[in-house]
Amino acid sequence: MKKTLAITGIALAMSLGAPAGIAGDFDKQIKARQAYMQIFSFNLGQLGAMAKGDAPYDAKAANAAAQNMLLAARMDNSAMWPKGSDVEVPGHKGETRAKPEIWTTWPKVSEKHQDLTRALETMASVAGNGLGAMRGAMGGVGDGCKGCHESFRAPKE
């Protein structure tokens, strides 16, 4: 069992370290990014529903959602964002809305992500402390999301 896990781990590490553009296919990276964004959307949806009064405030659920978002923001997802995996990548039209500016204006996108992470740190520290505290942190999280989406995400077609 340990040998199987070790081999699997080595294979995974090797595949993550391989240049994404070898075959010019960014399918896995784009799908991983979409899943990553779904994590944010799912958890932000829970917080948003509570903030709007569409769902009852639940301190435990609010705290869990905020912690989930913060953990996702802190993970190293650089392998999901290889240069060239943007809206202009051949064969992936409509699969990604990432603009090429993500890579051409670096480190601006990194700074925006740091802003989001700071807002999520605030949210994670207050989400379980009452509806008012959670609502107070929502604006910063929304602004953090918009920081990248407005600058580095193409509009829906």
Short mmCIF file of N, CA and C in Angstrom, two decimals:
data_model
loop_
_atom_site.label_atom_id
_atom_site.label_comp_id
_atom_site.label_asym_id
_atom_site.label_seq_id
_atom_site.Cartn_x
_atom_site.Cartn_y
_atom_site.Cartn_z
N MET A 1 0.83 -1.19 0.00
CA MET A 1 0.00 0.00 0.00
C MET A 1 0.87 1.25 0.00
N LYS A 2 1.90 1.26 0.87
CA LYS A 2 2.79 2.42 0.94
C LYS A 2 3.51 2.62 -0.39
N LYS A 3 3.89 1.51 -1.02
CA LYS A 3 4.59 1.61 -2.30
C LYS A 3 3.68 2.20 -3.37
N THR A 4 2.42 1.79 -3.39
CA THR A 4 1.45 2.32 -4.35
C THR A 4 1.25 3.81 -4.13
N LEU A 5 1.12 4.22 -2.86
CA LEU A 5 0.95 5.64 -2.56
C LEU A 5 2.18 6.44 -2.97
N ALA A 6 3.36 5.88 -2.73
CA ALA A 6 4.59 6.58 -3.10
C ALA A 6 4.68 6.75 -4.61
N ILE A 7 4.38 5.70 -5.35
CA ILE A 7 4.43 5.77 -6.81
C ILE A 7 3.40 6.77 -7.33
N THR A 8 2.21 6.74 -6.76
CA THR A 8 1.17 7.69 -7.15
C THR A 8 1.61 9.12 -6.86
N GLY A 9 2.20 9.33 -5.70
CA GLY A 9 2.68 10.66 -5.33
C GLY A 9 3.76 11.16 -6.25
N ILE A 10 4.69 10.29 -6.60
CA ILE A 10 5.77 10.66 -7.52
C ILE A 10 5.21 10.99 -8.89
N ALA A 11 4.29 10.18 -9.37
CA ALA A 11 3.67 10.43 -10.68
C ALA A 11 2.92 11.76 -10.68
N LEU A 12 2.20 12.03 -9.61
CA LEU A 12 1.47 13.29 -9.51
C LEU A 12 2.43 14.47 -9.50
N ALA A 13 3.48 14.37 -8.72
CA ALA A 13 4.47 15.45 -8.65
C ALA A 13 5.12 15.69 -10.00
N MET A 14 5.43 14.61 -10.71
CA MET A 14 6.05 14.76 -12.02
C MET A 14 5.08 15.40 -13.01
N SER A 15 3.82 15.04 -12.95
CA SER A 15 2.86 15.61 -13.89
C SER A 15 2.62 17.08 -13.61
N LEU A 16 2.66 17.49 -12.35
CA LEU A 16 2.48 18.90 -12.01
C LEU A 16 3.68 19.72 -12.41
N GLY A 17 4.84 19.12 -12.39
CA GLY A 17 6.04 19.85 -12.74
C GLY A 17 6.30 19.91 -14.23
N ALA A 18 5.60 19.11 -15.01
CA ALA A 18 5.81 19.11 -16.45
C ALA A 18 5.26 20.38 -17.06
N PRO A 19 5.95 20.93 -18.04
CA PRO A 19 5.43 22.12 -18.70
C PRO A 19 4.09 21.83 -19.33
N ALA A 20 3.12 22.71 -19.06
CA ALA A 20 1.76 22.50 -19.54
C ALA A 20 1.67 22.56 -21.04
N GLY A 21 2.53 23.32 -21.67
CA GLY A 21 2.42 23.55 -23.10
C GLY A 21 3.06 22.48 -23.95
N ILE A 22 3.55 21.40 -23.38
CA ILE A 22 4.21 20.37 -24.17
C ILE A 22 3.32 19.94 -25.32
N ALA A 23 2.09 19.65 -25.04
CA ALA A 23 1.16 19.26 -26.09
C ALA A 23 0.24 20.41 -26.48
N GLY A 24 0.46 21.59 -25.88
CA GLY A 24 -0.39 22.73 -26.18
C GLY A 24 -1.79 22.57 -25.62
N ASP A 25 -1.97 21.68 -24.66
CA ASP A 25 -3.29 21.40 -24.12
C ASP A 25 -3.35 21.85 -22.67
N PHE A 26 -4.28 22.73 -22.38
CA PHE A 26 -4.44 23.26 -21.03
C PHE A 26 -5.73 22.78 -20.38
N ASP A 27 -6.28 21.69 -20.88
CA ASP A 27 -7.56 21.20 -20.39
C ASP A 27 -7.57 20.95 -18.88
N LYS A 28 -6.57 20.28 -18.37
CA LYS A 28 -6.53 19.96 -16.94
C LYS A 28 -6.39 21.21 -16.09
N GLN A 29 -5.55 22.13 -16.53
CA GLN A 29 -5.36 23.36 -15.77
C GLN A 29 -6.63 24.21 -15.75
N ILE A 30 -7.29 24.31 -16.88
CA ILE A 30 -8.52 25.10 -16.95
C ILE A 30 -9.61 24.47 -16.09
N LYS A 31 -9.75 23.15 -16.17
CA LYS A 31 -10.73 22.47 -15.33
C LYS A 31 -10.42 22.63 -13.85
N ALA A 32 -9.15 22.57 -13.50
CA ALA A 32 -8.77 22.75 -12.10
C ALA A 32 -9.11 24.17 -11.64
N ARG A 33 -8.87 25.17 -12.48
CA ARG A 33 -9.21 26.55 -12.13
C ARG A 33 -10.71 26.70 -11.93
N GLN A 34 -11.48 26.09 -12.81
CA GLN A 34 -12.94 26.16 -12.68
C GLN A 34 -13.39 25.52 -11.36
N ALA A 35 -12.81 24.40 -11.01
CA ALA A 35 -13.16 23.76 -9.75
C ALA A 35 -12.75 24.63 -8.57
N TYR A 36 -11.61 25.24 -8.67
CA TYR A 36 -11.11 26.15 -7.63
C TYR A 36 -12.10 27.31 -7.44
N MET A 37 -12.56 27.87 -8.53
CA MET A 37 -13.52 28.99 -8.44
C MET A 37 -14.87 28.51 -7.90
N GLN A 38 -15.23 27.27 -8.18
CA GLN A 38 -16.47 26.71 -7.63
C GLN A 38 -16.41 26.61 -6.11
N ILE A 39 -15.24 26.32 -5.57
CA ILE A 39 -15.06 26.27 -4.12
C ILE A 39 -15.40 27.64 -3.52
N PHE A 40 -14.86 28.69 -4.14
CA PHE A 40 -15.16 30.04 -3.68
C PHE A 40 -16.65 30.34 -3.83
N SER A 41 -17.20 30.05 -4.98
CA SER A 41 -18.60 30.34 -5.26
C SER A 41 -19.54 29.64 -4.29
N PHE A 42 -19.28 28.37 -4.03
CA PHE A 42 -20.13 27.60 -3.13
C PHE A 42 -20.12 28.19 -1.73
N ASN A 43 -18.93 28.46 -1.22
CA ASN A 43 -18.80 28.98 0.14
C ASN A 43 -19.28 30.42 0.25
N LEU A 44 -18.98 31.26 -0.73
CA LEU A 44 -19.45 32.64 -0.73
C LEU A 44 -20.97 32.67 -0.85
N GLY A 45 -21.53 31.72 -1.58
CA GLY A 45 -22.98 31.63 -1.69
C GLY A 45 -23.65 31.39 -0.35
N GLN A 46 -23.04 30.56 0.48
CA GLN A 46 -23.59 30.32 1.82
C GLN A 46 -23.56 31.60 2.65
N LEU A 47 -22.41 32.28 2.62
CA LEU A 47 -22.28 33.52 3.38
C LEU A 47 -23.24 34.59 2.85
N GLY A 48 -23.32 34.69 1.54
CA GLY A 48 -24.20 35.68 0.93
C GLY A 48 -25.66 35.44 1.26
N ALA A 49 -26.08 34.19 1.25
CA ALA A 49 -27.47 33.87 1.58
C ALA A 49 -27.79 34.27 3.02
N MET A 50 -26.84 34.03 3.92
CA MET A 50 -27.05 34.43 5.31
C MET A 50 -27.07 35.96 5.42
N ALA A 51 -26.15 36.62 4.74
CA ALA A 51 -26.07 38.09 4.82
C ALA A 51 -27.34 38.74 4.28
N LYS A 52 -27.93 38.17 3.23
CA LYS A 52 -29.14 38.73 2.62
C LYS A 52 -30.41 38.33 3.36
N GLY A 53 -30.31 37.39 4.27
CA GLY A 53 -31.49 36.90 4.97
C GLY A 53 -32.22 35.81 4.22
N ASP A 54 -31.61 35.28 3.16
CA ASP A 54 -32.21 34.18 2.40
C ASP A 54 -32.00 32.84 3.10
N ALA A 55 -31.11 32.80 4.04
CA ALA A 55 -30.85 31.61 4.86
C ALA A 55 -30.62 32.10 6.28
N PRO A 56 -31.03 31.32 7.28
CA PRO A 56 -30.79 31.75 8.66
C PRO A 56 -29.28 31.79 8.95
N TYR A 57 -28.88 32.76 9.75
CA TYR A 57 -27.48 32.84 10.15
C TYR A 57 -27.15 31.63 11.02
N ASP A 58 -26.06 30.99 10.70
CA ASP A 58 -25.56 29.83 11.45
C ASP A 58 -24.07 30.07 11.65
N ALA A 59 -23.69 30.36 12.88
CA ALA A 59 -22.30 30.71 13.18
C ALA A 59 -21.32 29.63 12.75
N LYS A 60 -21.66 28.38 13.01
CA LYS A 60 -20.76 27.29 12.66
C LYS A 60 -20.59 27.18 11.14
N ALA A 61 -21.70 27.26 10.41
CA ALA A 61 -21.65 27.18 8.95
C ALA A 61 -20.92 28.40 8.36
N ALA A 62 -21.17 29.57 8.92
CA ALA A 62 -20.51 30.79 8.43
C ALA A 62 -19.01 30.69 8.65
N ASN A 63 -18.62 30.24 9.82
CA ASN A 63 -17.20 30.08 10.11
C ASN A 63 -16.57 29.06 9.17
N ALA A 64 -17.23 27.94 8.95
CA ALA A 64 -16.69 26.90 8.07
C ALA A 64 -16.53 27.43 6.64
N ALA A 65 -17.53 28.13 6.14
CA ALA A 65 -17.45 28.67 4.77
C ALA A 65 -16.31 29.67 4.65
N ALA A 66 -16.17 30.54 5.63
CA ALA A 66 -15.10 31.53 5.60
C ALA A 66 -13.73 30.86 5.68
N GLN A 67 -13.60 29.87 6.55
CA GLN A 67 -12.33 29.14 6.67
C GLN A 67 -12.00 28.40 5.38
N ASN A 68 -13.01 27.81 4.74
CA ASN A 68 -12.79 27.11 3.47
C ASN A 68 -12.24 28.05 2.41
N MET A 69 -12.84 29.24 2.32
CA MET A 69 -12.38 30.20 1.33
C MET A 69 -10.95 30.66 1.63
N LEU A 70 -10.67 30.88 2.89
CA LEU A 70 -9.32 31.31 3.26
C LEU A 70 -8.29 30.22 2.94
N LEU A 71 -8.62 28.99 3.25
CA LEU A 71 -7.70 27.89 2.93
C LEU A 71 -7.47 27.79 1.43
N ALA A 72 -8.53 27.95 0.64
CA ALA A 72 -8.39 27.91 -0.81
C ALA A 72 -7.51 29.06 -1.30
N ALA A 73 -7.70 30.24 -0.74
CA ALA A 73 -6.91 31.40 -1.15
C ALA A 73 -5.43 31.21 -0.81
N ARG A 74 -5.15 30.50 0.26
CA ARG A 74 -3.76 30.31 0.69
C ARG A 74 -3.04 29.18 -0.03
N MET A 75 -3.77 28.33 -0.72
CA MET A 75 -3.10 27.21 -1.38
C MET A 75 -2.30 27.68 -2.59
N ASP A 76 -1.24 26.96 -2.89
CA ASP A 76 -0.43 27.27 -4.05
C ASP A 76 -1.10 26.65 -5.27
N ASN A 77 -1.73 27.49 -6.06
CA ASN A 77 -2.43 26.98 -7.24
C ASN A 77 -1.72 27.41 -8.52
N SER A 78 -0.46 27.74 -8.44
CA SER A 78 0.27 28.25 -9.60
C SER A 78 0.29 27.25 -10.77
N ALA A 79 0.22 25.97 -10.49
CA ALA A 79 0.21 24.98 -11.57
C ALA A 79 -1.07 25.06 -12.40
N MET A 80 -2.10 25.69 -11.86
CA MET A 80 -3.36 25.84 -12.59
C MET A 80 -3.32 27.00 -13.57
N TRP A 81 -2.29 27.82 -13.50
CA TRP A 81 -2.25 29.07 -14.27
C TRP A 81 -1.02 29.16 -15.17
N PRO A 82 -0.77 28.18 -16.03
CA PRO A 82 0.39 28.29 -16.91
C PRO A 82 0.18 29.39 -17.95
N LYS A 83 1.25 30.08 -18.26
CA LYS A 83 1.19 31.14 -19.27
C LYS A 83 0.65 30.55 -20.57
N GLY A 84 -0.26 31.27 -21.18
CA GLY A 84 -0.85 30.83 -22.44
C GLY A 84 -2.18 30.13 -22.28
N SER A 85 -2.63 29.89 -21.06
CA SER A 85 -3.90 29.18 -20.84
C SER A 85 -5.04 30.18 -20.65
N ASP A 86 -5.11 31.12 -21.57
CA ASP A 86 -6.09 32.20 -21.48
C ASP A 86 -7.18 32.06 -22.54
N VAL A 87 -8.02 33.06 -22.66
CA VAL A 87 -9.16 33.03 -23.58
C VAL A 87 -8.74 32.83 -25.03
N GLU A 88 -7.49 33.09 -25.33
CA GLU A 88 -7.02 32.97 -26.71
C GLU A 88 -6.40 31.61 -27.03
N VAL A 89 -6.38 30.69 -26.07
CA VAL A 89 -5.76 29.39 -26.31
C VAL A 89 -6.58 28.61 -27.34
N PRO A 90 -5.94 28.14 -28.40
CA PRO A 90 -6.67 27.38 -29.42
C PRO A 90 -7.29 26.10 -28.85
N GLY A 91 -8.48 25.82 -29.28
CA GLY A 91 -9.15 24.59 -28.88
C GLY A 91 -9.88 24.67 -27.55
N HIS A 92 -9.86 25.81 -26.90
CA HIS A 92 -10.52 25.94 -25.59
C HIS A 92 -11.45 27.15 -25.54
N LYS A 93 -11.96 27.55 -26.69
CA LYS A 93 -12.85 28.71 -26.73
C LYS A 93 -14.06 28.48 -25.82
N GLY A 94 -14.33 29.45 -25.00
CA GLY A 94 -15.47 29.38 -24.10
C GLY A 94 -15.21 28.60 -22.82
N GLU A 95 -14.06 27.96 -22.70
CA GLU A 95 -13.77 27.18 -21.50
C GLU A 95 -13.11 28.00 -20.40
N THR A 96 -12.48 29.09 -20.77
CA THR A 96 -11.83 29.95 -19.79
C THR A 96 -12.11 31.40 -20.15
N ARG A 97 -12.14 32.23 -19.12
CA ARG A 97 -12.32 33.66 -19.32
C ARG A 97 -11.08 34.42 -18.86
N ALA A 98 -10.02 33.70 -18.56
CA ALA A 98 -8.77 34.32 -18.11
C ALA A 98 -8.18 35.15 -19.25
N LYS A 99 -7.89 36.41 -18.96
CA LYS A 99 -7.28 37.29 -19.95
C LYS A 99 -5.76 37.10 -19.97
N PRO A 100 -5.13 37.35 -21.12
CA PRO A 100 -3.66 37.26 -21.19
C PRO A 100 -2.97 38.24 -20.23
N GLU A 101 -3.66 39.29 -19.82
CA GLU A 101 -3.08 40.28 -18.91
C GLU A 101 -2.67 39.69 -17.57
N ILE A 102 -3.21 38.53 -17.23
CA ILE A 102 -2.78 37.86 -15.99
C ILE A 102 -1.27 37.69 -16.00
N TRP A 103 -0.72 37.33 -17.14
CA TRP A 103 0.70 37.05 -17.25
C TRP A 103 1.51 38.26 -17.70
N THR A 104 0.89 39.16 -18.46
CA THR A 104 1.65 40.30 -18.99
C THR A 104 1.76 41.45 -18.00
N THR A 105 0.95 41.45 -16.95
CA THR A 105 1.02 42.53 -15.96
C THR A 105 1.47 42.03 -14.59
N TRP A 106 2.06 40.84 -14.56
CA TRP A 106 2.54 40.29 -13.31
C TRP A 106 3.49 41.29 -12.67
N PRO A 107 3.42 41.58 -11.40
CA PRO A 107 2.77 40.88 -10.32
C PRO A 107 1.42 41.49 -9.91
N LYS A 108 0.81 42.28 -10.78
CA LYS A 108 -0.46 42.93 -10.41
C LYS A 108 -1.51 41.92 -9.95
N VAL A 109 -1.64 40.82 -10.66
CA VAL A 109 -2.64 39.82 -10.27
C VAL A 109 -2.30 39.22 -8.90
N SER A 110 -1.04 39.06 -8.62
CA SER A 110 -0.62 38.55 -7.32
C SER A 110 -1.00 39.53 -6.20
N GLU A 111 -0.83 40.80 -6.47
CA GLU A 111 -1.22 41.82 -5.48
C GLU A 111 -2.72 41.78 -5.22
N LYS A 112 -3.51 41.61 -6.29
CA LYS A 112 -4.97 41.50 -6.14
C LYS A 112 -5.33 40.27 -5.32
N HIS A 113 -4.63 39.19 -5.56
CA HIS A 113 -4.90 37.96 -4.80
C HIS A 113 -4.55 38.17 -3.32
N GLN A 114 -3.49 38.89 -3.05
CA GLN A 114 -3.13 39.19 -1.66
C GLN A 114 -4.21 40.03 -0.99
N ASP A 115 -4.81 40.96 -1.75
CA ASP A 115 -5.92 41.76 -1.21
C ASP A 115 -7.09 40.85 -0.83
N LEU A 116 -7.42 39.90 -1.72
CA LEU A 116 -8.50 38.96 -1.43
C LEU A 116 -8.16 38.14 -0.19
N THR A 117 -6.95 37.66 -0.09
CA THR A 117 -6.55 36.84 1.05
C THR A 117 -6.68 37.62 2.35
N ARG A 118 -6.28 38.88 2.35
CA ARG A 118 -6.43 39.70 3.56
C ARG A 118 -7.91 39.87 3.92
N ALA A 119 -8.75 40.10 2.93
CA ALA A 119 -10.19 40.23 3.19
C ALA A 119 -10.76 38.92 3.74
N LEU A 120 -10.28 37.80 3.23
CA LEU A 120 -10.74 36.50 3.74
C LEU A 120 -10.22 36.22 5.14
N GLU A 121 -9.04 36.72 5.46
CA GLU A 121 -8.54 36.59 6.83
C GLU A 121 -9.47 37.32 7.80
N THR A 122 -9.90 38.51 7.38
CA THR A 122 -10.84 39.27 8.21
C THR A 122 -12.15 38.51 8.34
N MET A 123 -12.67 38.03 7.21
CA MET A 123 -13.94 37.29 7.23
C MET A 123 -13.83 36.07 8.11
N ALA A 124 -12.74 35.32 7.98
CA ALA A 124 -12.56 34.11 8.78
C ALA A 124 -12.48 34.42 10.27
N SER A 125 -12.00 35.60 10.61
CA SER A 125 -11.88 35.94 12.02
C SER A 125 -13.20 36.41 12.63
N VAL A 126 -14.19 36.78 11.80
CA VAL A 126 -15.44 37.32 12.35
C VAL A 126 -16.70 36.57 11.93
N ALA A 127 -16.63 35.70 10.94
CA ALA A 127 -17.84 35.08 10.38
C ALA A 127 -18.68 34.36 11.42
N GLY A 128 -18.05 33.75 12.39
CA GLY A 128 -18.78 33.02 13.41
C GLY A 128 -19.18 33.87 14.61
N ASN A 129 -18.94 35.16 14.54
CA ASN A 129 -19.19 36.05 15.68
C ASN A 129 -20.47 36.86 15.56
N GLY A 130 -21.38 36.42 14.74
CA GLY A 130 -22.65 37.11 14.61
C GLY A 130 -22.89 37.63 13.20
N LEU A 131 -24.15 37.78 12.88
CA LEU A 131 -24.55 38.21 11.54
C LEU A 131 -23.98 39.58 11.20
N GLY A 132 -24.03 40.51 12.12
CA GLY A 132 -23.52 41.85 11.86
C GLY A 132 -22.04 41.86 11.52
N ALA A 133 -21.26 41.10 12.26
CA ALA A 133 -19.82 41.02 12.01
C ALA A 133 -19.56 40.41 10.64
N MET A 134 -20.31 39.35 10.33
CA MET A 134 -20.12 38.70 9.04
C MET A 134 -20.50 39.64 7.91
N ARG A 135 -21.63 40.30 8.03
CA ARG A 135 -22.06 41.26 7.00
C ARG A 135 -21.02 42.36 6.81
N GLY A 136 -20.42 42.80 7.90
CA GLY A 136 -19.42 43.85 7.82
C GLY A 136 -18.19 43.45 7.02
N ALA A 137 -17.89 42.18 6.98
CA ALA A 137 -16.72 41.71 6.24
C ALA A 137 -17.03 41.34 4.79
N MET A 138 -18.31 41.27 4.44
CA MET A 138 -18.69 40.85 3.09
C MET A 138 -18.17 41.80 2.01
N GLY A 139 -18.21 43.10 2.26
CA GLY A 139 -17.78 44.06 1.26
C GLY A 139 -16.33 43.88 0.87
N GLY A 140 -15.48 43.64 1.85
CA GLY A 140 -14.06 43.43 1.57
C GLY A 140 -13.82 42.19 0.73
N VAL A 141 -14.58 41.14 1.01
CA VAL A 141 -14.43 39.91 0.23
C VAL A 141 -14.92 40.15 -1.20
N GLY A 142 -16.05 40.81 -1.33
CA GLY A 142 -16.55 41.13 -2.67
C GLY A 142 -15.57 41.98 -3.46
N ASP A 143 -15.00 42.98 -2.80
CA ASP A 143 -14.00 43.82 -3.46
C ASP A 143 -12.77 43.01 -3.85
N GLY A 144 -12.39 42.07 -2.99
CA GLY A 144 -11.25 41.21 -3.29
C GLY A 144 -11.49 40.35 -4.52
N CYS A 145 -12.69 39.81 -4.62
CA CYS A 145 -13.04 39.00 -5.80
C CYS A 145 -13.05 39.87 -7.06
N LYS A 146 -13.69 41.03 -6.95
CA LYS A 146 -13.77 41.94 -8.10
C LYS A 146 -12.39 42.41 -8.55
N GLY A 147 -11.45 42.51 -7.63
CA GLY A 147 -10.12 42.98 -7.98
C GLY A 147 -9.51 42.20 -9.13
N CYS A 148 -9.68 40.90 -9.12
CA CYS A 148 -9.18 40.07 -10.23
C CYS A 148 -10.21 39.96 -11.35
N HIS A 149 -11.45 39.74 -10.99
CA HIS A 149 -12.45 39.49 -12.02
C HIS A 149 -12.65 40.68 -12.94
N GLU A 150 -12.58 41.89 -12.43
CA GLU A 150 -12.77 43.05 -13.29
C GLU A 150 -11.56 43.30 -14.19
N SER A 151 -10.38 43.00 -13.73
CA SER A 151 -9.16 43.27 -14.50
C SER A 151 -8.68 42.09 -15.34
N PHE A 152 -8.91 40.89 -14.86
CA PHE A 152 -8.26 39.73 -15.47
C PHE A 152 -9.22 38.66 -15.97
N ARG A 153 -10.51 38.97 -16.03
CA ARG A 153 -11.48 37.98 -16.52
C ARG A 153 -12.29 38.62 -17.64
N ALA A 154 -12.35 37.95 -18.76
CA ALA A 154 -13.11 38.44 -19.90
C ALA A 154 -14.60 38.29 -19.62
N PRO A 155 -15.43 39.16 -20.21
CA PRO A 155 -16.87 39.03 -20.00
C PRO A 155 -17.42 37.76 -20.62
N LYS A 156 -18.57 37.32 -20.11
CA LYS A 156 -19.23 36.15 -20.69
C LYS A 156 -19.68 36.49 -22.11
N GLU A 157 -19.58 35.50 -22.95
CA GLU A 157 -20.01 35.71 -24.35
C GLU A 157 -21.48 35.37 -24.47
#
